[in-house]
């Protein structure tokens, strides 16, 4: 079945790769809109990057809406030390000639979900959850239109990547994550426990460099930068491709191992800000019950995503 989806993101290298894989999957995914939010880089930069991906893909028919410029309560945190100042690593994307949209992403979400049939739209979130949280705070009834939320965020056994306790998307806006994770709709959360199993290793990089396709060439220019940063900061072989896991999950859920868990978010403790406590559903009384991805089949997932980018 073709799913109607909205992608909310903060592109960002791995967000761009997620967008390209989604755009290369028109039979399965009907992308209604891309919303952007401040996260890896400021929201204006995310807006330009999302439009650049659409220009590269020849898909400027997909609208892009700029959303929240800052988190709900905490001070903004960016990740340009990983993604580069442009958010695109070493890649340069074409300028988009599409008209600019004046509609705020939160207004778009309220209007679209407000007018949609119950359970009719899937939302993918690969950045801080500020846009949807703001929309839900304004009108909690819009949650009914959500079929499923597929979110990259959080960490269980892996601890964190911004601090020892927290993953970036939840750290960047823990209060938003708390609202979204408790919205009452089905959620699949793909955190570091899974995404750190999905790395752009030297072999996979070679595969990308050998591709004659412009989208994959742009993706390898992006990843080369992040791979170098990962090597320096974490001493790791190959950057984790966090955000594309969300699209991979929609396309091929059989490649992912999911357990039902209870997740609660630490909001008001400076040291543990953005920590996600992931527990068996019966072990604690608070926190939302959601699907938590614990594992994935990395090589078929990589092949699938590259194949989809090569269709652009
Ligand atoms: C998440 O943080 C961002 O830097 C990435 O784009 C991804 O969404 C991983 O922690
Ligand atoms: Ca992201």
PDB file of C-alpha atoms and ligand atoms in Angstrom:
ATOM      1  CA  UNK A   1       0.000   0.000   0.000  1.00  0.00           C
ATOM      2  CA  UNK A   2       1.284   3.485  -0.889  1.00  0.00           C
ATOM      3  CA  UNK A   3       1.691   5.508   2.287  1.00  0.00           C
ATOM      4  CA  UNK A   4       0.992   9.189   2.497  1.00  0.00           C
ATOM      5  CA  UNK A   5       3.905  10.717   4.427  1.00  0.00           C
ATOM      6  CA  UNK A   6       5.171  14.003   5.795  1.00  0.00           C
ATOM      7  CA  UNK A   7       8.888  14.176   6.545  1.00  0.00           C
ATOM      8  CA  UNK A   8       9.975  16.541   9.313  1.00  0.00           C
ATOM      9  CA  UNK A   9      13.757  16.957   9.371  1.00  0.00           C
ATOM     10  CA  UNK A  10      16.832  19.113  10.002  1.00  0.00           C
ATOM     11  CA  UNK A  11      19.038  18.468   6.957  1.00  0.00           C
ATOM     12  CA  UNK A  12      21.868  17.609   7.823  1.00  0.00           C
ATOM     13  CA  UNK A  13      23.831  14.958   5.910  1.00  0.00           C
ATOM     14  CA  UNK A  14      21.893  11.869   6.985  1.00  0.00           C
ATOM     15  CA  UNK A  15      18.563  13.710   6.710  1.00  0.00           C
ATOM     16  CA  UNK A  16      19.407  14.511   3.062  1.00  0.00           C
ATOM     17  CA  UNK A  17      20.125  10.839   2.401  1.00  0.00           C
ATOM     18  CA  UNK A  18      16.806   9.897   3.994  1.00  0.00           C
ATOM     19  CA  UNK A  19      15.051  12.439   1.767  1.00  0.00           C
ATOM     20  CA  UNK A  20      16.753  11.119  -1.366  1.00  0.00           C
ATOM     21  CA  UNK A  21      15.867   7.499  -0.544  1.00  0.00           C
ATOM     22  CA  UNK A  22      12.249   8.535   0.094  1.00  0.00           C
ATOM     23  CA  UNK A  23      12.050  10.531  -3.141  1.00  0.00           C
ATOM     24  CA  UNK A  24      13.389   7.502  -5.001  1.00  0.00           C
ATOM     25  CA  UNK A  25      10.510   5.371  -3.672  1.00  0.00           C
ATOM     26  CA  UNK A  26       7.393   6.901  -5.274  1.00  0.00           C
ATOM     27  CA  UNK A  27       5.564   3.571  -5.569  1.00  0.00           C
ATOM     28  CA  UNK A  28       5.564   3.087  -1.811  1.00  0.00           C
ATOM     29  CA  UNK A  29       5.743   6.655  -0.488  1.00  0.00           C
ATOM     30  CA  UNK A  30       3.584   9.629  -1.437  1.00  0.00           C
ATOM     31  CA  UNK A  31       5.526  12.536   0.065  1.00  0.00           C
ATOM     32  CA  UNK A  32       2.972  15.220   0.889  1.00  0.00           C
ATOM     33  CA  UNK A  33       5.489  17.745   2.238  1.00  0.00           C
ATOM     34  CA  UNK A  34       8.838  18.240   3.884  1.00  0.00           C
ATOM     35  CA  UNK A  35       8.903  20.295   7.070  1.00  0.00           C
ATOM     36  CA  UNK A  36      12.169  21.565   8.509  1.00  0.00           C
ATOM     37  CA  UNK A  37      13.185  22.552  12.005  1.00  0.00           C
ATOM     38  CA  UNK A  38      16.275  23.995  13.677  1.00  0.00           C
ATOM     39  CA  UNK A  39      18.568  21.145  14.619  1.00  0.00           C
ATOM     40  CA  UNK A  40      21.816  20.169  12.980  1.00  0.00           C
ATOM     41  CA  UNK A  41      21.969  23.691  11.533  1.00  0.00           C
ATOM     42  CA  UNK A  42      19.688  26.757  11.802  1.00  0.00           C
ATOM     43  CA  UNK A  43      16.238  26.417  10.281  1.00  0.00           C
ATOM     44  CA  UNK A  44      16.976  28.713   7.295  1.00  0.00           C
ATOM     45  CA  UNK A  45      19.897  26.468   6.357  1.00  0.00           C
ATOM     46  CA  UNK A  46      17.727  23.348   6.729  1.00  0.00           C
ATOM     47  CA  UNK A  47      15.135  24.997   4.484  1.00  0.00           C
ATOM     48  CA  UNK A  48      17.714  25.727   1.780  1.00  0.00           C
ATOM     49  CA  UNK A  49      19.100  22.190   2.017  1.00  0.00           C
ATOM     50  CA  UNK A  50      15.707  20.476   1.737  1.00  0.00           C
ATOM     51  CA  UNK A  51      14.945  22.592  -1.326  1.00  0.00           C
ATOM     52  CA  UNK A  52      18.358  21.725  -2.747  1.00  0.00           C
ATOM     53  CA  UNK A  53      17.664  17.987  -2.379  1.00  0.00           C
ATOM     54  CA  UNK A  54      14.360  18.435  -4.217  1.00  0.00           C
ATOM     55  CA  UNK A  55      16.102  20.398  -7.002  1.00  0.00           C
ATOM     56  CA  UNK A  56      18.716  17.633  -7.345  1.00  0.00           C
ATOM     57  CA  UNK A  57      15.963  15.015  -7.450  1.00  0.00           C
ATOM     58  CA  UNK A  58      13.862  16.959  -9.963  1.00  0.00           C
ATOM     59  CA  UNK A  59      10.997  16.920  -7.429  1.00  0.00           C
ATOM     60  CA  UNK A  60      10.322  20.582  -6.732  1.00  0.00           C
ATOM     61  CA  UNK A  61       6.619  19.754  -6.805  1.00  0.00           C
ATOM     62  CA  UNK A  62       7.006  18.646  -3.149  1.00  0.00           C
ATOM     63  CA  UNK A  63       6.397  21.643  -0.859  1.00  0.00           C
ATOM     64  CA  UNK A  64       8.874  22.566   1.897  1.00  0.00           C
ATOM     65  CA  UNK A  65       7.747  24.412   5.023  1.00  0.00           C
ATOM     66  CA  UNK A  66      10.122  26.093   7.438  1.00  0.00           C
ATOM     67  CA  UNK A  67       9.227  25.517  11.072  1.00  0.00           C
ATOM     68  CA  UNK A  68      10.459  26.278  14.564  1.00  0.00           C
ATOM     69  CA  UNK A  69      13.656  28.262  14.944  1.00  0.00           C
ATOM     70  CA  UNK A  70      14.352  27.127  18.469  1.00  0.00           C
ATOM     71  CA  UNK A  71      13.403  24.401  20.955  1.00  0.00           C
ATOM     72  CA  UNK A  72      10.418  24.735  23.316  1.00  0.00           C
ATOM     73  CA  UNK A  73      12.314  25.478  26.537  1.00  0.00           C
ATOM     74  CA  UNK A  74      16.023  24.683  26.384  1.00  0.00           C
ATOM     75  CA  UNK A  75      18.816  26.611  24.730  1.00  0.00           C
ATOM     76  CA  UNK A  76      19.406  25.665  21.069  1.00  0.00           C
ATOM     77  CA  UNK A  77      22.050  23.044  20.278  1.00  0.00           C
ATOM     78  CA  UNK A  78      23.431  22.545  16.773  1.00  0.00           C
ATOM     79  CA  UNK A  79      25.576  19.797  15.229  1.00  0.00           C
ATOM     80  CA  UNK A  80      27.457  21.741  12.550  1.00  0.00           C
ATOM     81  CA  UNK A  81      30.707  20.372  13.979  1.00  0.00           C
ATOM     82  CA  UNK A  82      29.555  17.030  12.503  1.00  0.00           C
ATOM     83  CA  UNK A  83      27.590  18.066   9.400  1.00  0.00           C
ATOM     84  CA  UNK A  84      29.652  21.124   8.419  1.00  0.00           C
ATOM     85  CA  UNK A  85      28.504  24.752   8.475  1.00  0.00           C
ATOM     86  CA  UNK A  86      26.297  24.211   5.406  1.00  0.00           C
ATOM     87  CA  UNK A  87      24.857  21.023   6.915  1.00  0.00           C
ATOM     88  CA  UNK A  88      25.897  19.169   3.763  1.00  0.00           C
ATOM     89  CA  UNK A  89      29.443  18.064   4.551  1.00  0.00           C
ATOM     90  CA  UNK A  90      31.432  18.456   1.322  1.00  0.00           C
ATOM     91  CA  UNK A  91      28.451  18.479  -1.056  1.00  0.00           C
ATOM     92  CA  UNK A  92      27.024  21.422  -2.952  1.00  0.00           C
ATOM     93  CA  UNK A  93      23.376  21.112  -3.959  1.00  0.00           C
ATOM     94  CA  UNK A  94      21.670  23.051  -6.761  1.00  0.00           C
ATOM     95  CA  UNK A  95      19.761  26.204  -5.872  1.00  0.00           C
ATOM     96  CA  UNK A  96      16.030  25.674  -6.043  1.00  0.00           C
ATOM     97  CA  UNK A  97      13.954  27.832  -8.347  1.00  0.00           C
ATOM     98  CA  UNK A  98      10.688  26.735  -6.696  1.00  0.00           C
ATOM     99  CA  UNK A  99       8.598  29.513  -5.143  1.00  0.00           C
ATOM    100  CA  UNK A 100       9.219  30.076  -1.427  1.00  0.00           C
ATOM    101  CA  UNK A 101       6.358  29.042   0.840  1.00  0.00           C
ATOM    102  CA  UNK A 102       5.332  31.545   3.490  1.00  0.00           C
ATOM    103  CA  UNK A 103       3.383  28.945   5.497  1.00  0.00           C
ATOM    104  CA  UNK A 104       4.961  27.955   8.815  1.00  0.00           C
ATOM    105  CA  UNK A 105       5.462  24.194   9.228  1.00  0.00           C
ATOM    106  CA  UNK A 106       3.374  24.167  12.425  1.00  0.00           C
ATOM    107  CA  UNK A 107       0.451  25.826  10.607  1.00  0.00           C
ATOM    108  CA  UNK A 108       0.859  23.319   7.798  1.00  0.00           C
ATOM    109  CA  UNK A 109       0.758  20.383  10.240  1.00  0.00           C
ATOM    110  CA  UNK A 110      -2.295  21.731  12.081  1.00  0.00           C
ATOM    111  CA  UNK A 111      -4.175  22.350   8.830  1.00  0.00           C
ATOM    112  CA  UNK A 112      -3.193  19.102   7.126  1.00  0.00           C
ATOM    113  CA  UNK A 113      -3.754  16.776  10.065  1.00  0.00           C
ATOM    114  CA  UNK A 114      -6.834  18.775  11.073  1.00  0.00           C
ATOM    115  CA  UNK A 115      -8.452  18.108   7.680  1.00  0.00           C
ATOM    116  CA  UNK A 116      -7.238  14.519   7.179  1.00  0.00           C
ATOM    117  CA  UNK A 117      -9.124  11.291   7.804  1.00  0.00           C
ATOM    118  CA  UNK A 118      -8.248   9.430  11.023  1.00  0.00           C
ATOM    119  CA  UNK A 119      -5.056   7.371  10.732  1.00  0.00           C
ATOM    120  CA  UNK A 120      -4.364   8.495   7.172  1.00  0.00           C
ATOM    121  CA  UNK A 121      -0.889  10.096   7.322  1.00  0.00           C
ATOM    122  CA  UNK A 122       2.460   8.672   8.407  1.00  0.00           C
ATOM    123  CA  UNK A 123       4.933  11.179   9.799  1.00  0.00           C
ATOM    124  CA  UNK A 124       8.666  10.594   9.690  1.00  0.00           C
ATOM    125  CA  UNK A 125      10.728  12.739  12.041  1.00  0.00           C
ATOM    126  CA  UNK A 126      14.512  12.847  11.718  1.00  0.00           C
ATOM    127  CA  UNK A 127      15.274  15.967  13.746  1.00  0.00           C
ATOM    128  CA  UNK A 128      14.246  17.603  17.029  1.00  0.00           C
ATOM    129  CA  UNK A 129      10.491  17.113  17.492  1.00  0.00           C
ATOM    130  CA  UNK A 130       9.652  20.802  18.012  1.00  0.00           C
ATOM    131  CA  UNK A 131       7.326  21.236  15.010  1.00  0.00           C
ATOM    132  CA  UNK A 132       4.951  18.385  15.807  1.00  0.00           C
ATOM    133  CA  UNK A 133       5.062  19.099  19.553  1.00  0.00           C
ATOM    134  CA  UNK A 134       4.071  22.713  18.914  1.00  0.00           C
ATOM    135  CA  UNK A 135       1.247  21.616  16.623  1.00  0.00           C
ATOM    136  CA  UNK A 136       0.011  19.060  19.192  1.00  0.00           C
ATOM    137  CA  UNK A 137       0.136  21.655  21.974  1.00  0.00           C
ATOM    138  CA  UNK A 138      -1.970  23.975  19.838  1.00  0.00           C
ATOM    139  CA  UNK A 139      -4.509  21.299  18.875  1.00  0.00           C
ATOM    140  CA  UNK A 140      -4.148  17.846  20.486  1.00  0.00           C
ATOM    141  CA  UNK A 141      -6.983  16.483  18.300  1.00  0.00           C
ATOM    142  CA  UNK A 142      -4.739  16.483  15.216  1.00  0.00           C
ATOM    143  CA  UNK A 143      -3.011  13.361  16.564  1.00  0.00           C
ATOM    144  CA  UNK A 144      -5.990  11.326  15.339  1.00  0.00           C
ATOM    145  CA  UNK A 145      -4.911  11.799  11.706  1.00  0.00           C
ATOM    146  CA  UNK A 146      -1.549  10.152  12.349  1.00  0.00           C
ATOM    147  CA  UNK A 147      -1.285   6.561  11.208  1.00  0.00           C
ATOM    148  CA  UNK A 148       2.199   6.029  12.627  1.00  0.00           C
ATOM    149  CA  UNK A 149       5.151   8.152  13.688  1.00  0.00           C
ATOM    150  CA  UNK A 150       8.519   6.791  12.612  1.00  0.00           C
ATOM    151  CA  UNK A 151      11.171   8.724  14.471  1.00  0.00           C
ATOM    152  CA  UNK A 152      14.949   8.700  14.634  1.00  0.00           C
ATOM    153  CA  UNK A 153      15.810   9.569  18.205  1.00  0.00           C
ATOM    154  CA  UNK A 154      16.891   8.379  21.611  1.00  0.00           C
ATOM    155  CA  UNK A 155      19.304   5.798  22.930  1.00  0.00           C
ATOM    156  CA  UNK A 156      19.059   2.876  25.327  1.00  0.00           C
ATOM    157  CA  UNK A 157      22.101   0.693  25.769  1.00  0.00           C
ATOM    158  CA  UNK A 158      24.178   3.063  23.601  1.00  0.00           C
ATOM    159  CA  UNK A 159      23.914   5.955  26.061  1.00  0.00           C
ATOM    160  CA  UNK A 160      24.318   9.007  23.880  1.00  0.00           C
ATOM    161  CA  UNK A 161      26.162  10.865  21.156  1.00  0.00           C
ATOM    162  CA  UNK A 162      25.948  14.459  22.413  1.00  0.00           C
ATOM    163  CA  UNK A 163      26.532  13.658  26.063  1.00  0.00           C
ATOM    164  CA  UNK A 164      27.108  10.239  27.644  1.00  0.00           C
ATOM    165  CA  UNK A 165      23.367  10.271  28.415  1.00  0.00           C
ATOM    166  CA  UNK A 166      21.588  11.633  25.356  1.00  0.00           C
ATOM    167  CA  UNK A 167      21.105  11.319  21.630  1.00  0.00           C
ATOM    168  CA  UNK A 168      21.108  14.591  19.621  1.00  0.00           C
ATOM    169  CA  UNK A 169      17.471  14.817  18.431  1.00  0.00           C
ATOM    170  CA  UNK A 170      16.067  14.284  21.922  1.00  0.00           C
ATOM    171  CA  UNK A 171      18.801  16.344  23.614  1.00  0.00           C
ATOM    172  CA  UNK A 172      18.082  19.264  21.250  1.00  0.00           C
ATOM    173  CA  UNK A 173      14.449  19.476  22.411  1.00  0.00           C
ATOM    174  CA  UNK A 174      13.583  17.043  25.222  1.00  0.00           C
ATOM    175  CA  UNK A 175      10.286  18.770  26.069  1.00  0.00           C
ATOM    176  CA  UNK A 176       9.134  18.335  22.465  1.00  0.00           C
ATOM    177  CA  UNK A 177      10.140  14.658  22.512  1.00  0.00           C
ATOM    178  CA  UNK A 178       8.147  14.167  25.715  1.00  0.00           C
ATOM    179  CA  UNK A 179       5.012  15.608  24.079  1.00  0.00           C
ATOM    180  CA  UNK A 180       5.390  13.678  20.823  1.00  0.00           C
ATOM    181  CA  UNK A 181       6.209  10.321  22.417  1.00  0.00           C
ATOM    182  CA  UNK A 182       3.105  10.652  24.596  1.00  0.00           C
ATOM    183  CA  UNK A 183       0.703  11.658  21.798  1.00  0.00           C
ATOM    184  CA  UNK A 184      -1.102   8.321  21.957  1.00  0.00           C
ATOM    185  CA  UNK A 185      -0.550   7.255  18.357  1.00  0.00           C
ATOM    186  CA  UNK A 186       1.558   4.259  17.231  1.00  0.00           C
ATOM    187  CA  UNK A 187       5.252   5.137  17.284  1.00  0.00           C
ATOM    188  CA  UNK A 188       8.335   3.350  16.034  1.00  0.00           C
ATOM    189  CA  UNK A 189      11.448   4.897  17.524  1.00  0.00           C
ATOM    190  CA  UNK A 190      14.808   4.173  15.934  1.00  0.00           C
ATOM    191  CA  UNK A 191      17.535   5.221  18.324  1.00  0.00           C
ATOM    192  CA  UNK A 192      21.289   4.867  18.474  1.00  0.00           C
ATOM    193  CA  UNK A 193      21.053   1.238  19.630  1.00  0.00           C
ATOM    194  CA  UNK A 194      19.971   0.422  16.076  1.00  0.00           C
ATOM    195  CA  UNK A 195      21.465   3.213  13.954  1.00  0.00           C
ATOM    196  CA  UNK A 196      25.020   2.699  15.221  1.00  0.00           C
ATOM    197  CA  UNK A 197      24.755  -0.738  13.581  1.00  0.00           C
ATOM    198  CA  UNK A 198      24.308   1.005  10.223  1.00  0.00           C
ATOM    199  CA  UNK A 199      27.638   2.558   9.258  1.00  0.00           C
ATOM    200  CA  UNK A 200      29.044   3.807   6.012  1.00  0.00           C
ATOM    201  CA  UNK A 201      32.108   1.529   6.104  1.00  0.00           C
ATOM    202  CA  UNK A 202      34.960   1.704   3.573  1.00  0.00           C
ATOM    203  CA  UNK A 203      33.351  -1.005   1.394  1.00  0.00           C
ATOM    204  CA  UNK A 204      30.037   0.793   1.346  1.00  0.00           C
ATOM    205  CA  UNK A 205      31.762   4.089   0.561  1.00  0.00           C
ATOM    206  CA  UNK A 206      33.502   2.373  -2.381  1.00  0.00           C
ATOM    207  CA  UNK A 207      30.127   1.194  -3.622  1.00  0.00           C
ATOM    208  CA  UNK A 208      28.826   4.750  -3.527  1.00  0.00           C
ATOM    209  CA  UNK A 209      31.887   6.226  -5.193  1.00  0.00           C
ATOM    210  CA  UNK A 210      31.477   3.739  -8.048  1.00  0.00           C
ATOM    211  CA  UNK A 211      27.901   4.876  -8.712  1.00  0.00           C
ATOM    212  CA  UNK A 212      27.343   7.012 -11.815  1.00  0.00           C
ATOM    213  CA  UNK A 213      24.209   8.585 -10.297  1.00  0.00           C
ATOM    214  CA  UNK A 214      24.224  12.237  -9.238  1.00  0.00           C
ATOM    215  CA  UNK A 215      22.218  11.671  -6.049  1.00  0.00           C
ATOM    216  CA  UNK A 216      24.631   8.989  -4.844  1.00  0.00           C
ATOM    217  CA  UNK A 217      27.601  11.189  -5.821  1.00  0.00           C
ATOM    218  CA  UNK A 218      26.147  14.017  -3.706  1.00  0.00           C
ATOM    219  CA  UNK A 219      25.528  11.576  -0.857  1.00  0.00           C
ATOM    220  CA  UNK A 220      29.124  10.361  -0.941  1.00  0.00           C
ATOM    221  CA  UNK A 221      30.409  13.970  -0.876  1.00  0.00           C
ATOM    222  CA  UNK A 222      28.268  14.493   2.216  1.00  0.00           C
ATOM    223  CA  UNK A 223      29.289  11.287   3.951  1.00  0.00           C
ATOM    224  CA  UNK A 224      33.018  11.663   3.228  1.00  0.00           C
ATOM    225  CA  UNK A 225      32.989  14.724   5.489  1.00  0.00           C
ATOM    226  CA  UNK A 226      31.072  13.034   8.302  1.00  0.00           C
ATOM    227  CA  UNK A 227      33.213   9.901   8.024  1.00  0.00           C
ATOM    228  CA  UNK A 228      36.310  12.043   8.621  1.00  0.00           C
ATOM    229  CA  UNK A 229      34.659  13.715  11.631  1.00  0.00           C
ATOM    230  CA  UNK A 230      33.599  10.344  13.062  1.00  0.00           C
ATOM    231  CA  UNK A 231      37.135   9.076  12.681  1.00  0.00           C
ATOM    232  CA  UNK A 232      38.469  12.086  14.617  1.00  0.00           C
ATOM    233  CA  UNK A 233      35.790  12.340  17.324  1.00  0.00           C
ATOM    234  CA  UNK A 234      34.823   8.730  17.914  1.00  0.00           C
ATOM    235  CA  UNK A 235      37.702   6.826  16.323  1.00  0.00           C
ATOM    236  CA  UNK A 236      34.937   4.919  14.505  1.00  0.00           C
ATOM    237  CA  UNK A 237      35.063   3.269  11.097  1.00  0.00           C
ATOM    238  CA  UNK A 238      32.326   4.904   9.079  1.00  0.00           C
ATOM    239  CA  UNK A 239      29.656   7.372  10.124  1.00  0.00           C
ATOM    240  CA  UNK A 240      26.326   5.984  11.270  1.00  0.00           C
ATOM    241  CA  UNK A 241      23.549   6.611   8.744  1.00  0.00           C
ATOM    242  CA  UNK A 242      20.931   7.375  11.386  1.00  0.00           C
ATOM    243  CA  UNK A 243      18.078   9.082   9.565  1.00  0.00           C
ATOM    244  CA  UNK A 244      17.831   6.879   6.438  1.00  0.00           C
ATOM    245  CA  UNK A 245      16.856   4.029   8.788  1.00  0.00           C
ATOM    246  CA  UNK A 246      13.388   5.621   9.069  1.00  0.00           C
ATOM    247  CA  UNK A 247      12.807   5.356   5.324  1.00  0.00           C
ATOM    248  CA  UNK A 248      14.337   1.887   5.248  1.00  0.00           C
ATOM    249  CA  UNK A 249      11.892   0.880   7.976  1.00  0.00           C
ATOM    250  CA  UNK A 250       8.902   2.083   5.928  1.00  0.00           C
ATOM    251  CA  UNK A 251      10.155   0.295   2.818  1.00  0.00           C
ATOM    252  CA  UNK A 252      11.325  -2.970   4.389  1.00  0.00           C
ATOM    253  CA  UNK A 253      10.223  -3.403   8.024  1.00  0.00           C
ATOM    254  CA  UNK A 254      11.394  -7.022   7.894  1.00  0.00           C
ATOM    255  CA  UNK A 255      14.992  -5.734   8.078  1.00  0.00           C
ATOM    256  CA  UNK A 256      14.378  -4.340  11.580  1.00  0.00           C
ATOM    257  CA  UNK A 257      13.940  -5.931  14.979  1.00  0.00           C
ATOM    258  CA  UNK A 258      11.365  -4.110  17.097  1.00  0.00           C
ATOM    259  CA  UNK A 259      10.374  -4.588  20.746  1.00  0.00           C
ATOM    260  CA  UNK A 260       7.554  -2.918  22.634  1.00  0.00           C
ATOM    261  CA  UNK A 261       9.054  -0.838  25.459  1.00  0.00           C
ATOM    262  CA  UNK A 262       8.224   2.081  27.704  1.00  0.00           C
ATOM    263  CA  UNK A 263      10.209   5.261  27.029  1.00  0.00           C
ATOM    264  CA  UNK A 264      10.419   8.320  29.257  1.00  0.00           C
ATOM    265  CA  UNK A 265      12.454  11.450  28.558  1.00  0.00           C
ATOM    266  CA  UNK A 266      14.567  13.406  31.040  1.00  0.00           C
ATOM    267  CA  UNK A 267      13.633  17.060  30.537  1.00  0.00           C
ATOM    268  CA  UNK A 268      14.675  19.085  33.560  1.00  0.00           C
ATOM    269  CA  UNK A 269      17.990  17.689  34.723  1.00  0.00           C
ATOM    270  CA  UNK A 270      20.879  19.583  33.105  1.00  0.00           C
ATOM    271  CA  UNK A 271      23.354  16.725  33.267  1.00  0.00           C
ATOM    272  CA  UNK A 272      20.976  14.064  31.919  1.00  0.00           C
ATOM    273  CA  UNK A 273      19.019  16.388  29.574  1.00  0.00           C
ATOM    274  CA  UNK A 274      17.451  14.373  26.757  1.00  0.00           C
ATOM    275  CA  UNK A 275      18.168  10.971  28.241  1.00  0.00           C
ATOM    276  CA  UNK A 276      15.640   8.360  27.111  1.00  0.00           C
ATOM    277  CA  UNK A 277      14.944   5.701  29.728  1.00  0.00           C
ATOM    278  CA  UNK A 278      14.043   2.584  27.746  1.00  0.00           C
ATOM    279  CA  UNK A 279      12.444  -0.084  29.909  1.00  0.00           C
ATOM    280  CA  UNK A 280      10.332  -3.191  29.588  1.00  0.00           C
ATOM    281  CA  UNK A 281       6.651  -2.110  29.472  1.00  0.00           C
ATOM    282  CA  UNK A 282       5.950  -3.561  32.902  1.00  0.00           C
ATOM    283  CA  UNK A 283       9.028  -2.220  34.714  1.00  0.00           C
ATOM    284  CA  UNK A 284       8.084   1.401  35.368  1.00  0.00           C
ATOM    285  CA  UNK A 285       4.762   3.118  35.501  1.00  0.00           C
ATOM    286  CA  UNK A 286       5.444   6.266  33.469  1.00  0.00           C
ATOM    287  CA  UNK A 287       6.505   6.767  29.873  1.00  0.00           C
ATOM    288  CA  UNK A 288       4.891   5.974  26.551  1.00  0.00           C
ATOM    289  CA  UNK A 289       4.658   2.405  25.236  1.00  0.00           C
ATOM    290  CA  UNK A 290       6.226   2.398  21.790  1.00  0.00           C
ATOM    291  CA  UNK A 291       8.028   0.195  19.289  1.00  0.00           C
ATOM    292  CA  UNK A 292      11.765   0.431  19.892  1.00  0.00           C
ATOM    293  CA  UNK A 293      14.139  -0.768  17.215  1.00  0.00           C
ATOM    294  CA  UNK A 294      16.903  -2.879  18.713  1.00  0.00           C
ATOM    295  CA  UNK A 295      18.560  -4.222  15.580  1.00  0.00           C
ATOM    296  CA  UNK A 296      18.717  -4.078  11.806  1.00  0.00           C
ATOM    297  CA  UNK A 297      20.130  -6.004   8.885  1.00  0.00           C
ATOM    298  CA  UNK A 298      22.714  -3.480   7.687  1.00  0.00           C
ATOM    299  CA  UNK A 299      23.872  -4.739   4.287  1.00  0.00           C
ATOM    300  CA  UNK A 300      20.439  -5.334   2.716  1.00  0.00           C
ATOM    301  CA  UNK A 301      19.326  -2.011   4.179  1.00  0.00           C
ATOM    302  CA  UNK A 302      22.293  -0.231   2.589  1.00  0.00           C
ATOM    303  CA  UNK A 303      21.645  -1.935  -0.775  1.00  0.00           C
ATOM    304  CA  UNK A 304      17.986  -0.956  -0.651  1.00  0.00           C
ATOM    305  CA  UNK A 305      18.663   2.707   0.118  1.00  0.00           C
ATOM    306  CA  UNK A 306      21.354   3.055  -2.539  1.00  0.00           C
ATOM    307  CA  UNK A 307      19.064   1.389  -5.072  1.00  0.00           C
ATOM    308  CA  UNK A 308      16.367   3.954  -4.265  1.00  0.00           C
ATOM    309  CA  UNK A 309      18.767   6.886  -4.573  1.00  0.00           C
ATOM    310  CA  UNK A 310      19.924   5.527  -7.928  1.00  0.00           C
ATOM    311  CA  UNK A 311      16.335   5.696  -9.201  1.00  0.00           C
ATOM    312  CA  UNK A 312      16.306   9.494  -8.907  1.00  0.00           C
TER     313      UNK A 312
HETATM  314  C1  LIG B   1      20.684  12.477  14.818  1.00  0.00           C
HETATM  315  O1  LIG B   1      21.351  13.700  15.095  1.00  0.00           O
HETATM  316  C2  LIG B   1      21.598  14.395  13.926  1.00  0.00           C
HETATM  317  O2  LIG B   1      22.859  14.975  13.945  1.00  0.00           O
HETATM  318  C3  LIG B   1      21.395  13.432  12.789  1.00  0.00           C
HETATM  319  O3  LIG B   1      20.915  14.093  11.639  1.00  0.00           O
HETATM  320  C4  LIG B   1      20.414  12.443  13.329  1.00  0.00           C
HETATM  321  O4  LIG B   1      19.086  12.846  13.083  1.00  0.00           O
HETATM  322  C5  LIG B   1      21.542  11.345  15.335  1.00  0.00           C
HETATM  323  O5  LIG B   1      21.735  11.477  16.696  1.00  0.00           O
HETATM  324 CA1  LIG B   2      18.592  14.619  11.543  1.00  0.00          CA
END
